Short mmCIF file of C-alpha atoms and ligand atoms in Angstrom, two decimals:
data_model
loop_
_atom_site.label_atom_id
_atom_site.label_comp_id
_atom_site.label_asym_id
_atom_site.label_seq_id
_atom_site.Cartn_x
_atom_site.Cartn_y
_atom_site.Cartn_z
CA MET A 640 104.56 117.10 106.69
CA GLN A 641 105.16 116.74 103.01
CA ILE A 642 103.25 118.72 100.58
CA ASP A 643 102.56 118.12 97.19
CA LEU A 644 101.51 120.79 94.89
CA LYS A 645 103.04 119.44 91.50
CA SER A 646 99.51 118.20 89.56
CA SER A 647 100.88 114.75 88.54
CA GLY A 648 97.23 113.13 86.97
CA THR A 649 96.37 116.18 84.69
CA PRO A 650 99.67 116.45 82.32
CA ALA A 651 96.94 118.65 80.26
CA LYS A 652 96.59 121.58 82.61
CA PRO A 653 100.04 121.29 83.81
CA SER A 654 100.43 125.09 85.13
CA ARG A 655 97.75 124.76 87.66
CA GLN A 656 98.65 123.04 91.15
CA THR A 657 96.40 120.51 92.67
CA LEU A 658 94.91 120.67 96.22
CA ILE A 659 93.27 117.09 96.30
CA GLY A 660 96.18 115.51 98.62
CA LEU A 661 96.92 118.93 100.78
CA ASP A 662 95.43 119.43 104.12
CA ARG A 663 94.43 122.08 106.03
CA PRO A 664 97.64 123.87 106.48
CA GLY A 665 98.73 122.65 103.12
CA ILE A 666 95.53 124.33 101.59
CA ALA A 667 95.60 127.16 103.72
CA ALA A 668 100.02 127.21 102.35
CA ALA A 669 98.23 127.23 98.91
CA LEU A 670 96.13 130.60 98.44
CA ARG A 671 98.43 132.87 100.49
CA GLU A 672 100.55 132.04 97.98
CA THR A 673 97.94 134.02 95.39
CA GLY A 674 97.94 136.58 97.40
CA LEU A 675 95.29 135.98 100.81
CA GLU A 676 95.91 137.49 103.75
CA GLU A 677 96.76 134.65 106.31
CA LYS A 678 93.43 135.00 108.35
CA PRO A 679 91.64 134.96 105.36
CA ALA A 680 93.25 132.09 103.71
CA LYS A 681 92.91 129.97 107.02
CA MET A 682 88.85 130.32 106.64
CA ARG A 683 88.74 129.10 102.81
CA ALA A 684 90.35 126.86 102.95
CA ASN A 685 88.73 124.49 106.40
CA GLN A 686 85.74 125.54 103.18
CA ILE A 687 87.82 124.22 100.38
CA PHE A 688 88.80 121.29 102.37
CA ARG A 689 85.19 120.26 103.25
CA TRP A 690 84.41 120.51 99.92
CA LEU A 691 86.69 118.21 98.62
CA TYR A 692 86.10 116.01 100.71
CA HIS A 693 83.04 116.27 103.04
CA GLN A 694 81.09 116.74 99.25
CA GLY A 695 83.77 115.20 97.29
CA VAL A 696 83.45 118.62 94.71
CA HIS A 697 85.32 118.03 91.19
CA ASP A 698 84.83 121.56 90.95
CA PHE A 699 85.25 125.30 92.49
CA ALA A 700 81.51 126.72 90.78
CA ASP A 701 79.57 124.00 93.13
CA MET A 702 81.31 125.31 95.92
CA THR A 703 78.36 127.85 97.06
CA ASN A 704 79.78 129.16 99.63
CA LEU A 705 82.74 131.29 98.18
CA GLY A 706 82.21 134.22 96.17
CA LYS A 707 82.20 134.49 92.25
CA GLU A 708 84.94 135.33 91.57
CA LEU A 709 86.75 133.80 94.06
CA ARG A 710 85.66 130.55 92.37
CA ALA A 711 87.15 131.85 89.24
CA SER A 712 90.34 132.98 90.55
CA LEU A 713 91.42 129.96 92.34
CA SER A 714 89.95 127.90 88.85
CA GLN A 715 92.57 129.59 87.39
CA SER A 716 95.20 129.29 90.08
CA PHE A 717 94.46 125.40 90.73
CA ASP A 718 93.42 121.76 89.55
CA LEU A 719 91.22 119.09 91.32
CA SER A 720 91.24 116.77 88.66
CA ARG A 721 90.96 113.60 89.50
CA PRO A 722 93.30 110.32 88.49
CA GLU A 723 91.90 108.79 85.79
CA ILE A 724 90.58 105.32 86.18
CA VAL A 725 91.74 103.47 83.10
CA GLU A 726 89.54 99.80 83.51
CA ARG A 727 87.63 98.87 86.30
CA LEU A 728 86.14 95.01 87.14
CA VAL A 729 83.55 93.67 88.85
CA SER A 730 83.74 90.63 91.13
CA LYS A 731 80.85 88.07 91.33
CA ASP A 732 82.10 88.71 94.59
CA GLY A 733 81.71 92.52 94.74
CA THR A 734 85.23 92.99 94.47
CA ARG A 735 86.62 95.73 92.43
CA LYS A 736 89.49 95.96 91.05
CA TYR A 737 90.65 99.70 89.36
CA LEU A 738 93.81 100.50 87.31
CA ILE A 739 94.68 103.94 87.91
CA ARG A 740 96.38 105.85 86.11
CA PHE A 741 97.94 109.01 87.81
CA ALA A 742 99.59 110.31 84.98
CA PRO A 743 101.39 108.48 81.58
CA GLY A 744 103.27 105.83 82.81
CA ILE A 745 102.38 106.48 86.71
CA GLU A 746 99.71 103.24 87.28
CA ALA A 747 98.84 101.60 90.77
CA GLU A 748 95.97 99.54 91.44
CA THR A 749 93.45 99.99 94.65
CA VAL A 750 91.25 97.04 95.56
CA PHE A 751 87.37 97.43 96.98
CA ILE A 752 86.37 94.96 99.45
CA PRO A 753 83.18 94.61 99.84
CA GLY A 754 82.85 92.88 103.77
CA VAL A 755 80.91 91.34 105.62
CA GLY A 756 77.64 92.93 107.48
CA ARG A 757 77.71 96.26 106.34
CA SER A 758 82.05 97.44 106.35
CA GLY A 759 84.04 97.42 103.32
CA ALA A 760 87.71 97.81 102.84
CA LEU A 761 89.54 100.28 100.49
CA CYS A 762 92.86 98.94 99.53
CA VAL A 763 94.88 101.69 97.64
CA SER A 764 99.17 101.07 97.01
CA SER A 765 101.59 103.67 98.14
CA GLN A 766 104.27 102.80 95.08
CA VAL A 767 104.47 102.12 91.98
CA GLY A 768 105.98 98.34 92.06
CA CYS A 769 108.45 97.91 95.11
CA THR A 770 112.00 97.97 95.66
CA LEU A 771 111.71 94.64 97.79
CA ASN A 772 112.01 91.34 96.24
CA CYS A 773 109.60 89.02 98.41
CA THR A 774 109.15 85.48 96.08
CA PHE A 775 106.21 84.93 96.88
CA CYS A 776 104.95 88.86 96.00
CA HIS A 777 103.70 89.71 92.40
CA THR A 778 104.32 93.49 93.01
CA GLY A 779 108.18 92.01 94.71
CA SER A 780 109.32 91.03 90.86
CA GLN A 781 108.34 94.37 89.26
CA ALA A 782 110.99 97.19 90.00
CA LEU A 783 109.66 100.43 91.79
CA VAL A 784 108.56 103.34 89.51
CA ARG A 785 108.35 105.68 92.52
CA ASN A 786 106.21 107.02 95.43
CA LEU A 787 102.62 107.62 95.02
CA THR A 788 102.17 111.32 96.82
CA SER A 789 99.63 112.16 99.38
CA ALA A 790 97.20 113.81 96.34
CA GLU A 791 97.73 110.40 94.66
CA ILE A 792 97.06 107.95 97.78
CA VAL A 793 94.08 110.02 98.76
CA GLY A 794 92.68 110.37 94.71
CA GLN A 795 92.53 107.01 95.31
CA ILE A 796 90.02 107.16 98.07
CA LEU A 797 88.01 109.80 95.95
CA VAL A 798 87.53 107.96 92.22
CA ALA A 799 86.85 105.41 94.11
CA ARG A 800 84.09 106.74 96.45
CA ASP A 801 83.28 108.94 93.39
CA ASP A 802 82.42 104.91 91.40
CA LEU A 803 80.44 103.82 94.65
CA GLY A 804 79.02 107.03 94.26
CA GLU A 805 79.87 107.36 98.59
CA TRP A 806 79.50 111.74 98.55
CA PRO A 807 78.67 113.81 100.65
CA SER A 808 80.93 111.47 103.05
CA PRO A 809 77.87 109.58 104.82
CA SER A 810 77.73 108.76 108.21
CA GLU A 811 75.77 105.46 108.35
CA GLY A 812 75.92 102.98 106.32
CA ARG A 813 78.37 103.77 104.32
CA LYS A 814 80.68 101.21 101.73
CA ILE A 815 83.86 102.19 102.27
CA THR A 816 84.71 101.66 106.21
CA ASN A 817 88.29 101.02 106.46
CA VAL A 818 91.39 101.39 104.40
CA VAL A 819 93.59 99.37 103.89
CA PHE A 820 97.60 99.96 102.80
CA MET A 821 97.66 97.10 101.64
CA GLY A 822 98.65 97.47 97.80
CA MET A 823 101.05 98.08 95.91
CA GLY A 824 104.03 99.01 97.22
CA GLU A 825 106.23 98.99 101.67
CA PRO A 826 104.51 102.22 102.66
CA LEU A 827 107.03 102.54 105.64
CA TYR A 828 109.27 103.55 101.87
CA ASN A 829 107.03 106.45 101.85
CA LEU A 830 106.16 107.65 105.16
CA GLU A 831 105.91 111.24 104.74
CA ASN A 832 102.74 110.63 101.95
CA VAL A 833 101.46 108.22 103.62
CA LEU A 834 101.71 110.47 106.83
CA THR A 835 99.34 113.44 105.37
CA ALA A 836 97.39 110.91 102.81
CA THR A 837 96.05 109.50 106.61
CA GLY A 838 95.48 112.79 108.23
CA ILE A 839 92.73 113.50 105.46
CA ILE A 840 91.56 110.47 105.12
CA SER A 841 90.48 110.78 108.87
CA ASP A 842 90.14 114.17 109.39
CA GLY A 843 86.30 114.00 110.57
CA GLU A 844 85.61 116.98 108.64
CA GLY A 845 86.42 115.21 105.47
CA ILE A 846 86.44 111.91 104.29
CA SER A 847 86.28 110.84 108.06
CA ILE A 848 87.52 106.98 107.93
CA SER A 849 89.30 106.78 111.78
CA ARG A 850 92.20 105.75 112.23
CA ARG A 851 91.59 102.86 113.92
CA ARG A 852 89.87 101.98 111.01
CA ILE A 853 93.03 102.78 108.89
CA THR A 854 95.93 99.61 108.68
CA VAL A 855 99.10 100.86 107.14
CA SER A 856 100.77 96.86 106.11
CA THR A 857 104.82 96.68 106.21
CA SER A 858 107.27 93.49 105.60
CA GLY A 859 109.19 95.16 108.19
CA ILE A 860 111.45 98.48 107.98
CA VAL A 861 111.86 98.80 111.82
CA PRO A 862 113.56 102.04 111.90
CA LYS A 863 110.42 103.99 110.72
CA MET A 864 107.68 101.53 112.69
CA HIS A 865 107.76 103.41 115.33
CA GLU A 866 107.34 107.18 113.39
CA LEU A 867 104.39 105.52 112.13
CA GLY A 868 103.25 104.80 115.42
CA GLU A 869 103.42 108.55 116.72
CA ARG A 870 102.30 110.31 114.01
CA GLY A 871 99.94 108.17 112.07
CA GLN A 872 98.32 106.67 115.62
CA ALA A 873 97.29 103.99 112.08
CA MET A 874 97.05 100.03 112.95
CA LEU A 875 99.68 98.30 112.31
CA ALA A 876 99.85 94.94 110.08
CA ILE A 877 103.31 93.00 109.84
CA SER A 878 103.75 90.78 106.98
CA LEU A 879 105.30 88.02 108.94
CA HIS A 880 105.33 85.26 106.62
CA ALA A 881 107.75 83.28 108.51
CA VAL A 882 109.09 82.39 112.25
CA HIS A 883 112.90 81.38 111.43
CA ASP A 884 115.18 83.75 110.31
CA ASP A 885 116.51 82.01 107.49
CA LEU A 886 113.38 81.18 106.37
CA ARG A 887 112.30 84.66 106.56
CA ASN A 888 116.06 86.10 105.08
CA GLU A 889 114.56 84.19 102.22
CA LEU A 890 111.29 85.18 101.84
CA VAL A 891 110.81 88.88 103.03
CA PRO A 892 114.45 89.49 101.97
CA ILE A 893 114.24 92.79 104.04
CA ASN A 894 115.05 90.37 107.22
CA LYS A 895 118.66 90.47 106.35
CA LYS A 896 118.59 94.29 107.15
CA HIS A 897 115.93 93.70 110.33
CA ASN A 898 115.33 90.10 112.04
CA LEU A 899 112.63 88.82 113.80
CA ALA A 900 114.20 89.48 116.62
CA GLU A 901 114.53 93.20 115.93
CA LEU A 902 111.25 93.62 114.32
CA LEU A 903 109.28 91.80 117.34
CA GLU A 904 111.12 94.24 119.84
CA SER A 905 109.75 97.18 117.45
CA CYS A 906 106.01 95.47 118.15
CA ARG A 907 106.63 95.42 121.44
CA THR A 908 107.27 98.86 122.16
CA TYR A 909 104.62 100.30 119.21
CA PRO A 910 102.68 102.68 120.31
CA GLY A 911 99.40 102.54 120.80
CA ALA A 912 99.20 99.07 120.37
CA SER A 913 96.64 97.68 123.00
CA ASN A 914 94.29 94.69 124.00
CA ALA A 915 91.55 96.87 122.32
CA ARG A 916 94.48 97.96 119.09
CA ARG A 917 96.06 94.94 117.90
CA ILE A 918 99.21 94.29 115.50
CA THR A 919 97.71 91.98 112.76
CA PHE A 920 100.16 89.77 111.71
CA GLU A 921 99.51 88.36 108.00
CA TYR A 922 100.88 85.29 107.11
CA VAL A 923 100.93 83.38 103.84
CA MET A 924 100.45 79.70 103.44
CA LEU A 925 102.49 78.16 101.22
CA LYS A 926 102.57 74.54 101.13
CA GLY A 927 105.32 72.44 102.33
CA VAL A 928 107.35 75.67 102.78
CA ASN A 929 106.36 77.74 106.08
CA ASP A 930 102.40 75.58 107.01
CA SER A 931 103.94 72.69 109.15
CA ASP A 932 102.30 72.39 112.70
CA ALA A 933 105.43 72.92 114.25
CA GLU A 934 106.11 76.34 112.96
CA ALA A 935 102.39 77.38 113.87
CA ARG A 936 103.13 76.79 117.71
CA LYS A 937 106.27 78.60 117.03
CA LEU A 938 104.50 81.14 115.84
CA VAL A 939 102.78 81.80 119.13
CA ARG A 940 105.56 81.66 121.17
CA LEU A 941 107.14 84.38 119.13
CA LEU A 942 104.10 86.51 119.50
CA ALA A 943 103.96 86.15 123.52
CA GLY A 944 103.35 89.44 124.99
CA ILE A 945 102.72 91.27 121.54
CA PRO A 946 98.61 92.00 121.60
CA ALA A 947 97.97 90.27 118.64
CA LYS A 948 96.68 89.02 115.58
CA ILE A 949 96.89 86.06 112.74
CA ASN A 950 95.82 86.65 109.93
CA LEU A 951 96.41 83.65 107.75
CA ILE A 952 96.31 83.67 103.73
CA PRO A 953 96.10 81.62 100.95
CA PHE A 954 98.43 81.80 98.73
CA ASN A 955 97.59 83.50 95.59
CA PRO A 956 99.46 82.31 92.86
CA TRP A 957 100.74 84.77 89.93
CA PRO A 958 102.18 82.90 86.49
CA GLY A 959 106.03 81.73 87.10
CA SER A 960 105.49 82.23 90.62
CA PRO A 961 107.81 79.66 92.63
CA TYR A 962 105.02 78.15 95.16
CA GLU A 963 101.65 76.30 95.89
CA CYS A 964 98.76 76.92 98.51
CA SER A 965 98.60 75.12 101.46
CA SER A 966 95.82 72.91 101.25
CA TRP A 967 92.54 74.00 102.85
CA GLY A 968 93.07 71.41 105.44
CA ARG A 969 96.86 72.49 106.76
CA ILE A 970 95.82 75.42 106.96
CA GLU A 971 92.40 75.21 109.42
CA ALA A 972 94.89 72.71 111.54
CA PHE A 973 97.80 75.58 111.45
CA ALA A 974 94.74 78.59 112.82
CA GLU A 975 93.21 76.03 115.23
CA ILE A 976 96.94 75.80 116.82
CA VAL A 977 97.14 79.16 117.16
CA ASN A 978 93.35 79.83 117.90
CA LYS A 979 93.61 77.57 120.80
CA ALA A 980 96.51 79.84 122.45
CA GLY A 981 94.24 82.67 122.18
CA TYR A 982 94.99 84.17 119.47
CA ALA A 983 92.02 85.40 116.99
CA SER A 984 93.56 83.49 113.60
CA PRO A 985 90.96 84.43 110.66
CA ILE A 986 91.53 82.69 107.01
CA ARG A 987 92.10 85.64 104.06
CA THR A 988 88.80 84.78 102.51
CA PRO A 989 90.62 84.89 98.47
CA ARG A 990 88.14 87.09 96.88
CA GLY A 991 87.94 88.59 93.32
CA ARG A 992 89.92 85.92 92.65
CA ASP A 993 87.90 86.10 88.87
CA ILE A 994 88.74 89.99 87.85
CA GLY A 995 92.65 88.49 89.35
CA ALA A 996 92.43 91.37 92.17
CA ALA A 997 94.99 91.44 94.64
CA CYS A 998 95.01 89.23 97.91
CA GLY A 999 91.70 89.26 100.12
CA GLN A 1000 91.91 92.37 102.76
CA LEU A 1001 89.47 91.99 104.52
CA LYS A 1002 89.69 91.96 108.58
CA SER A 1003 87.34 88.84 109.04
CA ALA A 1004 84.87 86.99 111.34
CA SER A 1005 84.76 83.84 112.64
CA VAL A 1006 87.65 80.91 111.51
CA LYS A 1007 84.57 78.96 111.37
CA LYS A 1008 82.93 81.13 109.25
CA ARG A 1009 86.35 81.91 107.08
CA ALA A 1010 86.45 78.20 107.16
CA SER A 1011 83.13 77.46 105.56
CA GLU A 1012 83.15 80.17 103.52
CA LEU A 1013 86.69 78.52 101.71
CA ARG A 1014 84.64 75.19 101.75
CA ARG A 1015 81.92 76.24 99.80
CA GLU A 1016 83.95 78.84 97.75
CA ARG A 1017 86.10 75.07 96.90
CA GLN A 1018 83.18 73.36 96.80
CA GLN A 1019 82.06 75.63 93.82
CA GLN A 1020 85.34 75.57 91.83
CA ALA A 1021 85.15 71.58 92.09
CA ASP A 1022 81.41 71.62 90.88
CA THR A 1023 81.79 74.59 87.53
CA SER A 1024 85.47 72.52 86.43
CA SER A 1025 83.82 69.16 86.60
N1 SAH B 187 104.15 95.58 101.53
C1 SAH B 187 103.86 95.82 102.07
C2 SAH B 187 102.15 96.24 101.65
C3 SAH B 187 101.64 94.92 100.78
S1 SAH B 187 100.88 94.20 101.72
C4 SAH B 187 103.50 94.59 103.05
O1 SAH B 187 104.45 94.10 102.60
O2 SAH B 187 103.24 94.44 103.87
C5 SAH B 187 100.28 92.72 100.96
C6 SAH B 187 99.89 91.91 102.04
O3 SAH B 187 99.29 90.57 101.30
C7 SAH B 187 101.53 91.79 102.62
O4 SAH B 187 101.14 90.47 103.74
C8 SAH B 187 102.26 90.72 101.62
O5 SAH B 187 103.04 90.09 102.17
C9 SAH B 187 101.07 89.97 101.15
N2 SAH B 187 100.99 88.97 99.44
C10 SAH B 187 101.41 89.01 98.70
N3 SAH B 187 101.21 88.62 97.37
C11 SAH B 187 100.71 87.45 98.11
C12 SAH B 187 100.25 86.56 97.76
N4 SAH B 187 100.78 85.48 96.64
N5 SAH B 187 99.67 85.40 97.80
C13 SAH B 187 98.95 86.22 99.26
N6 SAH B 187 99.39 86.96 99.70
C14 SAH B 187 100.98 87.77 99.22
FE1 SF4 B 188 106.82 94.69 98.44
FE2 SF4 B 188 105.16 94.51 99.78
FE3 SF4 B 188 105.08 92.60 97.91
FE4 SF4 B 188 106.98 92.71 100.01
S1 SF4 B 188 105.50 91.67 100.37
S2 SF4 B 188 107.56 92.32 97.68
S3 SF4 B 188 107.34 94.81 100.94
S4 SF4 B 188 104.34 95.14 97.91
#
C-alpha cells in the first residue's frame, strides 16, 4: 500500500500532513509518528476514520469523542483541508461538473451524474492529463501532469458530498451510489493510489460504497488488470472502441502494445467476473469509422465466453476533434445486433452537454428507454435551434 502523507491541496500550510486519503493503518501509522503508542493509535485511528469518512468533518474540533488536548495536538500536526472547487457548473439535466484544484496548477474535473430513479454516479479522475493519446479523447490531447494521490482521489468524493449535502453517510436515499473511474487519466497507470482510494471508499464504516458499485475503466493496460481484480475487487470497464487491431491501433494506440487478443484473454480470466459481475465494454460510436453492422457482429463474436455488457457511447465532439458522432439510427441498429445476441447494450445518454461535462457515465436502463430519451433530446435540440 502506498501512503500519501504529504498535503498537496493546502500550500498555505505545507508543514502539516493530511490525513485525508489514508486508510485505518495509514492513519494509525501517522498517529504513531506523533508519539502515540500502538494500541491507542489504532483505537484513535478507527475513531478518526469514522469522523472523516462517515461524518465528513472538516475540523478536529468536531471530533467530540477525542479529548480536548488530543484534538488540539492533532490539529497542530495534521491537516484536514479539502481540495478547492474552483468552478462548479450545474446542467439543466442536473449533472454537476466540478473543476477541482489540488495544488497550484494541479486541476482535474469530477462529474456528478444523477441517474435513473434514486441512483447517481460520481465520475472521478485518477490523473491530471493522460500519457495515452486516444484520438477521439480530449484528455488524450493533454500531456500528463501527474498522478493524483489517494488523498486527491478520495478528496473528489468528499467535496462532491459536501456540495450535495450528503453527510453523514446516509444508509438510504443516497445521491452518490456509484463511483466510476472514468474521468481524466488512465487509472491502471496509477494503480496503487486507485487501490488505496477504493479501499477507503468501500469501507463500511466510512463512505461505504460497495466494491460492486465502484467501476474502474481502462484503455487496456493488460499487465495491471489481474491485480486490479485481485486486490481491488472493483468492477471492470474496458474502453474497446474497435474490433480489429488495425483500427484499434489507431484509435487506442496502447493496442500496439497489448492487442485485442491479449486484452480479451485478460478479461476472460479477470478475477471475480461472473454473470452477476459483468465486465462493461465501452464502445464510442464514430460515424463511418467503427459503426457498421459487420463490426457489431464481430463484436459479438469477440466477446463470446466473457460475462459482458456493452455501453455504446455517442461520440462527444470537442474543438478540433477529427470525428463525428454516428447517427442515432446507426447507433440503434448497432445496439440491436448486439442486443439480439443476448448482450445488454445500453446507449449512454449524453449528460451535461450544456456545461461541457464529460461524456455520460451512467450504467443504464434498457436500450428502448435510452433510445427514446435520445430521440426526445434530439427533438428538443431541433426545436430550440429552429
Ligand atoms: N482512461 C480510461 C478512463 C477514462 S473513461 C479509459 O480510457 O478507459 C472515459 C470513457 O469515455 C472511455 O471509455 C473513453 O474512451 C471514452 N471517451 C473519451 N473521449 C470520448 C468522447 N469524445 N466521446 C465519447 N466517449 C469518449
Ligand atoms: Fe487517456 Fe482514457 Fe482518454 Fe485514452 S480515453 S486518452 S486512456 S483518458
